[in-house]
XYZ file of C-alpha atoms in Angstrom:
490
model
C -18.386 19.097 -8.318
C -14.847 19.786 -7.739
C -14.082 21.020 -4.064
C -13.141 24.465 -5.471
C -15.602 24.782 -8.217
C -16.205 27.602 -6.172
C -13.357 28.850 -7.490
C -14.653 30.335 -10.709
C -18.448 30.616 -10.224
C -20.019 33.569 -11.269
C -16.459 34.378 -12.847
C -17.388 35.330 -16.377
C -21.209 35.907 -17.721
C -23.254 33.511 -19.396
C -23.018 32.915 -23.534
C -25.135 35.075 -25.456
C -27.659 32.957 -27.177
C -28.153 34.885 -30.552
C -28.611 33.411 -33.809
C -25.588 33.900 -35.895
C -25.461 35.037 -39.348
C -22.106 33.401 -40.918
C -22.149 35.633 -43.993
C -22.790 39.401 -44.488
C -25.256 40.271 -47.069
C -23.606 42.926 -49.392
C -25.004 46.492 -48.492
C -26.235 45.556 -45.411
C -24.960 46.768 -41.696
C -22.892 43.480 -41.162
C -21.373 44.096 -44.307
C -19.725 47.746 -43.573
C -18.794 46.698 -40.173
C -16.353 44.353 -41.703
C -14.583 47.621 -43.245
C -11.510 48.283 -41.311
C -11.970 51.958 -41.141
C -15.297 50.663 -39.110
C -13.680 48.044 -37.188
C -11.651 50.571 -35.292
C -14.547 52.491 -34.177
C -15.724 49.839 -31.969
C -14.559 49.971 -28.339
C -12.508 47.855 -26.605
C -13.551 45.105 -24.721
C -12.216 44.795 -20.784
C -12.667 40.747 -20.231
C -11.801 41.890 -16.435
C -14.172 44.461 -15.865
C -16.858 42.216 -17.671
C -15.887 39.398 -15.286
C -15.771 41.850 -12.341
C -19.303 42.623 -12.979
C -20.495 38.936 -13.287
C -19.131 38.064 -10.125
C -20.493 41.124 -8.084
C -23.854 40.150 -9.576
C -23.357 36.352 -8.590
C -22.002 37.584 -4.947
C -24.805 39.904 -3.967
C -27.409 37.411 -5.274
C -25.828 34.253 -3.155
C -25.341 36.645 0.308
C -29.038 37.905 -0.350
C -30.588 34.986 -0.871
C -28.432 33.613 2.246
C -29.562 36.353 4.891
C -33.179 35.893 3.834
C -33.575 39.386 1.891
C -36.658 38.512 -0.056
C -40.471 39.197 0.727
C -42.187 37.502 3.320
C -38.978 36.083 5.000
C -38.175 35.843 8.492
C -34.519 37.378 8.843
C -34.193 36.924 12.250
C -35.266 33.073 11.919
C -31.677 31.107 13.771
C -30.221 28.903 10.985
C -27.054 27.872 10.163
C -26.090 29.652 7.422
C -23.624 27.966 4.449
C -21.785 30.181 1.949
C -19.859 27.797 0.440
C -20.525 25.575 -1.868
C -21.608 22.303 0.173
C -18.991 19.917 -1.129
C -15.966 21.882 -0.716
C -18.032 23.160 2.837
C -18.383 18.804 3.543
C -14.277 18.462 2.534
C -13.819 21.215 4.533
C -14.693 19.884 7.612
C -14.098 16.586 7.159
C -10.240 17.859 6.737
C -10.915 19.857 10.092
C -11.908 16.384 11.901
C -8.328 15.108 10.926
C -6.583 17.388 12.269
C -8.423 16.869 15.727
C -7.797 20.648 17.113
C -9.921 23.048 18.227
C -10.529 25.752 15.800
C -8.899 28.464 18.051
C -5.680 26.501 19.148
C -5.626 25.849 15.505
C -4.670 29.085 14.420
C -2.401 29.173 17.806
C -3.818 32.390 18.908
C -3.101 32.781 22.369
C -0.807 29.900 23.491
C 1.349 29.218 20.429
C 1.106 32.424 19.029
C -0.512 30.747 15.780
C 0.571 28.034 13.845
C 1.031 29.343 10.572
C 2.930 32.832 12.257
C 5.306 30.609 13.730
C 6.216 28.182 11.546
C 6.055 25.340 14.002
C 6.094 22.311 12.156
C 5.990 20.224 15.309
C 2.261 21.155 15.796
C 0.859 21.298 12.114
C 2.580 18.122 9.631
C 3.316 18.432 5.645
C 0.066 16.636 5.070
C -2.152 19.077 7.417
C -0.646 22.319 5.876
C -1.369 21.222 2.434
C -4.970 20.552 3.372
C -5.212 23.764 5.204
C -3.609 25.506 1.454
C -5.898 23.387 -0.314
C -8.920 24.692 1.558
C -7.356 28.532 1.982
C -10.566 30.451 1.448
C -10.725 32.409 -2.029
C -11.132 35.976 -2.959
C -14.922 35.205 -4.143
C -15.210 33.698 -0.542
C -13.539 36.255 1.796
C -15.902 38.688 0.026
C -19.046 36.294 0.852
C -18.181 36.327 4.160
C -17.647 40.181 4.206
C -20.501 41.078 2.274
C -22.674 38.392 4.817
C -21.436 40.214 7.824
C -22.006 43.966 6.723
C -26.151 42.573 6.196
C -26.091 41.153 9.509
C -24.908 44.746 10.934
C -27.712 46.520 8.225
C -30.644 44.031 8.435
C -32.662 46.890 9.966
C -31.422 48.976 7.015
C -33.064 46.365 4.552
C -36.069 45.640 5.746
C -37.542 48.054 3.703
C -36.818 45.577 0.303
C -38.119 42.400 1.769
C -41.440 44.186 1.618
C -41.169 45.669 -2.089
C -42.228 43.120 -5.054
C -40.223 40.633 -6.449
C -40.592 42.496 -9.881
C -39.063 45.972 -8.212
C -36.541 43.978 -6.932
C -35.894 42.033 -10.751
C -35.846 45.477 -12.392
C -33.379 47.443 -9.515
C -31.159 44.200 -8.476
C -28.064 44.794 -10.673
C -28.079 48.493 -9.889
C -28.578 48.339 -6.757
C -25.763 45.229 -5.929
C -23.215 47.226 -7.801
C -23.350 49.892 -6.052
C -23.372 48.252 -2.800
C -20.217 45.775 -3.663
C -18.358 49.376 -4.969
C -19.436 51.354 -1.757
C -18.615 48.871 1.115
C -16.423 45.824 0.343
C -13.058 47.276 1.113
C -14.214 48.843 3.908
C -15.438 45.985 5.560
C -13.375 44.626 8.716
C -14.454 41.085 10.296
C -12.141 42.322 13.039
C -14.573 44.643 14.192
C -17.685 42.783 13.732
C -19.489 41.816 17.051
C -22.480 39.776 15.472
C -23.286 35.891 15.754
C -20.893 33.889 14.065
C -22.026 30.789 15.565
C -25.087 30.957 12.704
C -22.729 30.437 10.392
C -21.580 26.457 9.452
C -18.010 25.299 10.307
C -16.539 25.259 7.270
C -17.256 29.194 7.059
C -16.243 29.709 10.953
C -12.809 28.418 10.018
C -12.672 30.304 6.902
C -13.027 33.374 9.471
C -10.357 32.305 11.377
C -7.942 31.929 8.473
C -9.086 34.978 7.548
C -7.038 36.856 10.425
C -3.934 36.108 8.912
C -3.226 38.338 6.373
C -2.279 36.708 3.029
C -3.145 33.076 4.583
C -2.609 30.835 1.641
C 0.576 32.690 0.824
C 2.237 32.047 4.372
C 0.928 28.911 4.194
C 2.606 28.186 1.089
C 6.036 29.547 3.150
C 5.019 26.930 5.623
C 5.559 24.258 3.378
C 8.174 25.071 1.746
C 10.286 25.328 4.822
C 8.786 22.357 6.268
C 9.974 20.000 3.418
C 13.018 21.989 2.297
C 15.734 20.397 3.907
C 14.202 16.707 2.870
C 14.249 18.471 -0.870
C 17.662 19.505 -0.771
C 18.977 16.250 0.335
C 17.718 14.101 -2.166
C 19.008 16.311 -4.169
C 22.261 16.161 -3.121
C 22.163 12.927 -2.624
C 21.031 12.450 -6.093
C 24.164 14.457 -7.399
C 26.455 13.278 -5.491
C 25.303 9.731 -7.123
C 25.881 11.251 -10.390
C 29.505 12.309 -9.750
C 30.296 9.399 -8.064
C 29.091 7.218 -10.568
C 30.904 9.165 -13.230
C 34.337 9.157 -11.572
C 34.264 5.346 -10.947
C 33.763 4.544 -14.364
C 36.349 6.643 -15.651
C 38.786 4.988 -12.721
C 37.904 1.432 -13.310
C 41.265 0.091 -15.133
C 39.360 -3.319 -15.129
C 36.314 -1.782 -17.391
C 38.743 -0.136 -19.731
C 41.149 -3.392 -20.459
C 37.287 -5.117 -20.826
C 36.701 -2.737 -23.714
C 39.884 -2.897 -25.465
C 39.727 -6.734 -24.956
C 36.135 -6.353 -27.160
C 37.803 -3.822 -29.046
C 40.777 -6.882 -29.956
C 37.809 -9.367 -30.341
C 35.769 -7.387 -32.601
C 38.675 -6.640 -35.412
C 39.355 -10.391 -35.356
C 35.975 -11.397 -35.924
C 35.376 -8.394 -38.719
C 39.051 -8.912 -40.177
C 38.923 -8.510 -44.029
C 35.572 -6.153 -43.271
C 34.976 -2.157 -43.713
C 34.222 -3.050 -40.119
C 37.959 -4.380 -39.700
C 40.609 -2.417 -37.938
C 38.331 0.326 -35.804
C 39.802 2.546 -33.110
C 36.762 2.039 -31.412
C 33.167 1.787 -31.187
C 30.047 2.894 -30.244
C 29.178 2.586 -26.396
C 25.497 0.013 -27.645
C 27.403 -2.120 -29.623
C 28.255 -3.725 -25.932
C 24.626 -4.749 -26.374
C 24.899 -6.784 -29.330
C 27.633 -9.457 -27.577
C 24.591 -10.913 -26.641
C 22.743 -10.991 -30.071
C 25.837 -13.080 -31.912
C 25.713 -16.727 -31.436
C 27.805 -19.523 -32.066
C 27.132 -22.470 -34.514
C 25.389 -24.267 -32.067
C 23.132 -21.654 -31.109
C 23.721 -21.629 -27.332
C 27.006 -19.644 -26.499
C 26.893 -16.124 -27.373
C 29.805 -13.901 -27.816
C 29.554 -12.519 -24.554
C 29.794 -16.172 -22.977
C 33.215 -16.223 -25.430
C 34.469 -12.969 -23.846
C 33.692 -14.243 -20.387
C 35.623 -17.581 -21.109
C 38.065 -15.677 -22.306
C 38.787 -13.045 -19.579
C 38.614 -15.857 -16.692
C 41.392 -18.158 -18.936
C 43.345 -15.035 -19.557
C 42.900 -12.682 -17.503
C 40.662 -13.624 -14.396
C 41.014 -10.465 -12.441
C 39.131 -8.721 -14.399
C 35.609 -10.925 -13.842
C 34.515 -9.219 -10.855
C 34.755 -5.435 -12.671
C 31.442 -4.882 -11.856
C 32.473 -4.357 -8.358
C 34.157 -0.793 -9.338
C 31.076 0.635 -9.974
C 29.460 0.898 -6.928
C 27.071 3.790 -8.001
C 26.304 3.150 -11.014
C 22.768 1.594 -11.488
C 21.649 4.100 -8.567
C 22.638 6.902 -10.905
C 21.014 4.998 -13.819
C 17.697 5.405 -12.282
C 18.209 9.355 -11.983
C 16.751 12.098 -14.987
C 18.814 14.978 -15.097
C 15.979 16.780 -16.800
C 13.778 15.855 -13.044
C 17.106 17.423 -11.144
C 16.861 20.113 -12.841
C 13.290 20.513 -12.147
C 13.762 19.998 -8.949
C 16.608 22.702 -8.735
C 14.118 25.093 -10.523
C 11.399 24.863 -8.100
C 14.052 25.043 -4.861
C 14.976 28.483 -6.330
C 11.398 29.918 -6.900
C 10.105 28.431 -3.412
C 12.551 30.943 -1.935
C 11.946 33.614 -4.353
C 8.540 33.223 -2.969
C 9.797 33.262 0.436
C 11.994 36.178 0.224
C 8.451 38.143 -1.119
C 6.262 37.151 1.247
C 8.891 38.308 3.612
C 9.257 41.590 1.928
C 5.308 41.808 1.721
C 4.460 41.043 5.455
C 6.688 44.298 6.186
C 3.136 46.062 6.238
C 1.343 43.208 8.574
C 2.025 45.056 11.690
C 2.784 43.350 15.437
C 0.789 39.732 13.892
C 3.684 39.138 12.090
C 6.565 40.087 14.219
C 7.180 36.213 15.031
C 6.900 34.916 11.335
C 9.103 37.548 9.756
C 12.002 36.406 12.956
C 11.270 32.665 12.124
C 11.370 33.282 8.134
C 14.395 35.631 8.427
C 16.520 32.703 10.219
C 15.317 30.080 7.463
C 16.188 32.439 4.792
C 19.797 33.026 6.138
C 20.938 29.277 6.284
C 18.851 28.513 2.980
C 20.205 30.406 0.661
C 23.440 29.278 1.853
C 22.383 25.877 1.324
C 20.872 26.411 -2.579
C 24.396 28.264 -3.408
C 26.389 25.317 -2.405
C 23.453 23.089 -4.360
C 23.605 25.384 -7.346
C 27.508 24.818 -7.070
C 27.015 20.793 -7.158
C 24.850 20.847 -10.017
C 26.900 22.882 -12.266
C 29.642 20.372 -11.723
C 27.761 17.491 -11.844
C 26.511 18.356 -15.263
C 30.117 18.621 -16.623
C 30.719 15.679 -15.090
C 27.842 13.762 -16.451
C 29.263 15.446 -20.061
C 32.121 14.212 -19.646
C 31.381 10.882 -19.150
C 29.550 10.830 -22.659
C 33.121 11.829 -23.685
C 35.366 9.624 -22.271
C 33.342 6.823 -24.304
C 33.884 9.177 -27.543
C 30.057 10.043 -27.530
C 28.536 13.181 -28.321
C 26.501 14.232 -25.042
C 23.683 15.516 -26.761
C 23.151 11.961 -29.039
C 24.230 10.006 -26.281
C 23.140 11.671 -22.421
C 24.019 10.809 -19.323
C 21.178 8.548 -18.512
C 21.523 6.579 -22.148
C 25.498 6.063 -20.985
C 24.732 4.916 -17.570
C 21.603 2.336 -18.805
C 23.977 1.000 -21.296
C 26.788 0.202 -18.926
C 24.347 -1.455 -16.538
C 23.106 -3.657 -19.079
C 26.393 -4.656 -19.811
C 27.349 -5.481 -16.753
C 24.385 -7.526 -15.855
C 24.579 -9.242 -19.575
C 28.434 -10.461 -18.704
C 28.018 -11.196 -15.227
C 24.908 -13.446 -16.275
C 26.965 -15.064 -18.898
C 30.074 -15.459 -16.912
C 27.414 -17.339 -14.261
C 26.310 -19.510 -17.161
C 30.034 -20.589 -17.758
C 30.523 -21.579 -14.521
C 27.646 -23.531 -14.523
C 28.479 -25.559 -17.767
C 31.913 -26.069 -16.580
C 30.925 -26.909 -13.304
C 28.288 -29.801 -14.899
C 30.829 -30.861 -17.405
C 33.259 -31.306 -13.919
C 30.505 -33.738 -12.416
C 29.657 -35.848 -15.433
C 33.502 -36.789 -15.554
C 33.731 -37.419 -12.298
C 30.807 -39.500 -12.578
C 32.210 -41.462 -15.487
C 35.620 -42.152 -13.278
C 33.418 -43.148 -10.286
C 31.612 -45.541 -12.872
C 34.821 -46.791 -14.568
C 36.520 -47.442 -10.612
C 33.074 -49.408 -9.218
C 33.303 -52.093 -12.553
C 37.259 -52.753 -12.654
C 38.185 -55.483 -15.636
C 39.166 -59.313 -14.185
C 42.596 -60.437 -14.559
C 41.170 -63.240 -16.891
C 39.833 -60.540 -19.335
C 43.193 -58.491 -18.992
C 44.653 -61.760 -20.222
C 42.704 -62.733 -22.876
C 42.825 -58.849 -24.213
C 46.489 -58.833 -24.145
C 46.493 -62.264 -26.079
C 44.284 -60.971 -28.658
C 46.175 -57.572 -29.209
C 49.201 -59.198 -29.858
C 47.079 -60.415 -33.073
C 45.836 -56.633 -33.822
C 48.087 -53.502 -35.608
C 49.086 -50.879 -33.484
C 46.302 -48.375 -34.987
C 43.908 -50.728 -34.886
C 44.914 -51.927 -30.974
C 44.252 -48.074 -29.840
C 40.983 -47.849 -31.039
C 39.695 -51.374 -29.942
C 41.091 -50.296 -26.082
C 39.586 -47.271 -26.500
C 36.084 -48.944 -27.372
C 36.112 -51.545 -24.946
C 36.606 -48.792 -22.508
C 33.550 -47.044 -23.200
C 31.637 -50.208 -23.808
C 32.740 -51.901 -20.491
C 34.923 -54.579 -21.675
């Protein structure tokens, strides 16, 4: 069982367990109830009332059974009592044991004036408020509690039904609990109530204590919201200010653009005499495919070409990479999770401006968390304006860079532009290392052949005899013997 399963129990009846009949006999009572005329006799339905009713049922029953209202019980017997469901009760407390506070200075009643009214987020962390949301006690549970505490107060009341039979009791229960629930739950205050709430188990004791903050889970909520918004709003500007960044070095790298128009050059030469011949341009993952066309002997690619070529012709250009400082950073960022992100900045303080407006009516308890939350409020809307402000411009900017590459932003985003570029750059700066590497192992095996040629030099004697046999040998024919006995060590 979930830790709130609570939640929903007793929520909506049980299924009615009829036998269905799947097709109305003609003349029959099934039959004429599927006339229209007859269909809107029947009243409507109210899902809430019915699951109203279900749940008072469910409540009284639990509390009853709790406070030992049934024959031949002993009601003033000392147990701990437990209301709530025993696994959310056992997370309960062991979620109390973390935080390692004592249930009063918890709440900050007398010496910090309450955690959760002041907003002190050097007391309670990110990680205890969410626990403390998480185990917020419900409506169904508040009422428990209530409902518990007005039987304690009228146990004298009804001792008079712990002695009637169980059968009285089956036939009058229902009645009876809903008019109790109607009659006294909203008039019950656990302010006033004087009776032993050490009986009752820890989980529900801190539930009580919660309790006295009106609206709990909703401040709470506040709480951390304010606690992690100024973490949330710089990542997000961080995150946009990546974007633009990224976007206005790629448009102001001159090295990137003479790059393209060099593969621009190199792809009409190769596609001369082609429908593919004499483009203006092309599309921004055709970069992609240097890397897919190979030469003859199957191990330089055209990308190793265009590297060769650009550190012959124009080696200032190799290191273009270097202009685009931003750019796998703001690779890795979704616009679509920004803009999530943005969304949920602007309802967290929609829901902070309402609680504000709501805890109007709270009276002197919430004098110190309507100072605290007005002071947030002032400097954070300030601060989602000037966010809003960034984002708009970020996503023109992020358009725009679709555009400079002659893309349509909608076929071709932001994030496709960016992952594309990075590839690129990674795929020539890999190749451009591979060149340097052949060249620089070509280097050594010459050198190696010189060192070879210098340690075995030819004897005067063999000089001789070589220039007494050329002189025997045509001129063609002379070349290529000197050039064989070179290689063959003569």
């Amino acid at each position: 069982m979930a830790p709130n399963s609570g939640r929903d129990r007793g929520a909506t009846p049980g299924p009615l367990h009829w036998v269905k009949v799947t097709r109305a006999v003609q003349g029959s009572l099934w039959a004429d109830s599927q006339k229209q005329e007859n269909q809107a006799r029947a009243p409507e339905i109210d899902i809430q009332s019915l699951r109203a009713y279900s749940q008072q049922q469910w409540l009284l029953r639990v509390v009853w059974k709790k406070v030992g209202v049934r024959r031949g019980s002993n009601v003033n017997k000392p147990e701990t009592v437990h209301l709530v469901d025993m696994r959310r009760a056992n997370n309960c407390e062991i979620m109390l044991t973390k935080i390692k506070m004592p249930l009063p200075d918890m709440m900050y009643i007398e010496l910090f004036s309450s955690a959760i009214l002041a907003l002190d987020a050097t007391v309670l962390d990110i990680d205890q408020v969410e626990n403390l949301i998480k185990f917020s006690p419900t409506k169904e549970e508040m009422e428990m509690l209530k409902v518990y505490f007005w039987f304690q107060n009228h146990l004298s009341c009804l001792d008079l039904f712990s002695s009637m039979s169980d059968k009285f009791l089956r036939c009058q229960f229902d009645y009876l609990s809903s008019i109790l629930l109607t009659f006294f739950l909203g008039f019950i205050s656990l302010q006033n109530y004087t009776g032993n709430k050490d009986m009752l188990g820890r989980c529900e004791q801190f539930f009580l204590e919660l309790m006295k903050v009106p609206r709990v889970e909703s401040k709470l909520r506040v709480f951390s919201f304010k606690i992690t918004f100024s973490t949330q709003v710089n990542e997000l500007r961080s995150n946009l200010n990546t974007i633009n960044d990224a976007a206005i070095e790629v448009k102001g790298s001159k090295k990137l653009r003479q790059i393209m128009q060099t593969i621009l050059t190199l792809g009409n030469v190769l596609n001369q005499g082609t429908a593919r011949g004499s483009a203006v341009g092309f599309k921004l993952d055709s970069l992609l495919k240097l890397s897919d066309i190979r030469a003859r002997n199957n191990r330089m690619t055209l990308m190793h070409y265009l590297s060769k070529l650009i550190s012959e012709k124009m080696p200032e250009l190799l290191d273009f990479g270097k202009d685009l400082v931003h750019l796998e950073a703001a690779s890795k960022i979704q616009l679509k999770l920004l803009a999530e992100e943005m969304q949920a900045v602007s309802k967290g303080l929609e829901k902070v401006e309402q609680e504000l407006t709501a805890s109007e009516g709270d009276g002197a308890i919430s004098i110190g968390f309507r100072k605290v939350l007005k002071d947030f409020l002032h400097t954070a809307e300030a601060d989602v304006r000037s966010l809003t402000a960034l984002y708009s411009e970020v996503g023109r900017s992020a358009d725009s860079l679709a555009q400079y590459f002659g893309e349509d932003p909608a076929r071709c985003p932001f994030e496709q532009v960016t992952s594309i570029l990075v590839l690129f750059v990674n795929m020539f700066n890999k190749a451009r290392d591979e060149n340097a590497k052949q060249a620089e192992s070509e280097k050594k095996k010459l050198e190696k052949e010189a060192m070879k040629d210098r340690a075995n030099p030819c004897s005067a004697n063999k000089d001789g005899a070589d220039s007494e046999r050329a002189r025997f040998i045509s001129p063609n024919k002379k070349q290529v013997w000197l050039n064989c006995a070179k290689y063959e060590g003569l």
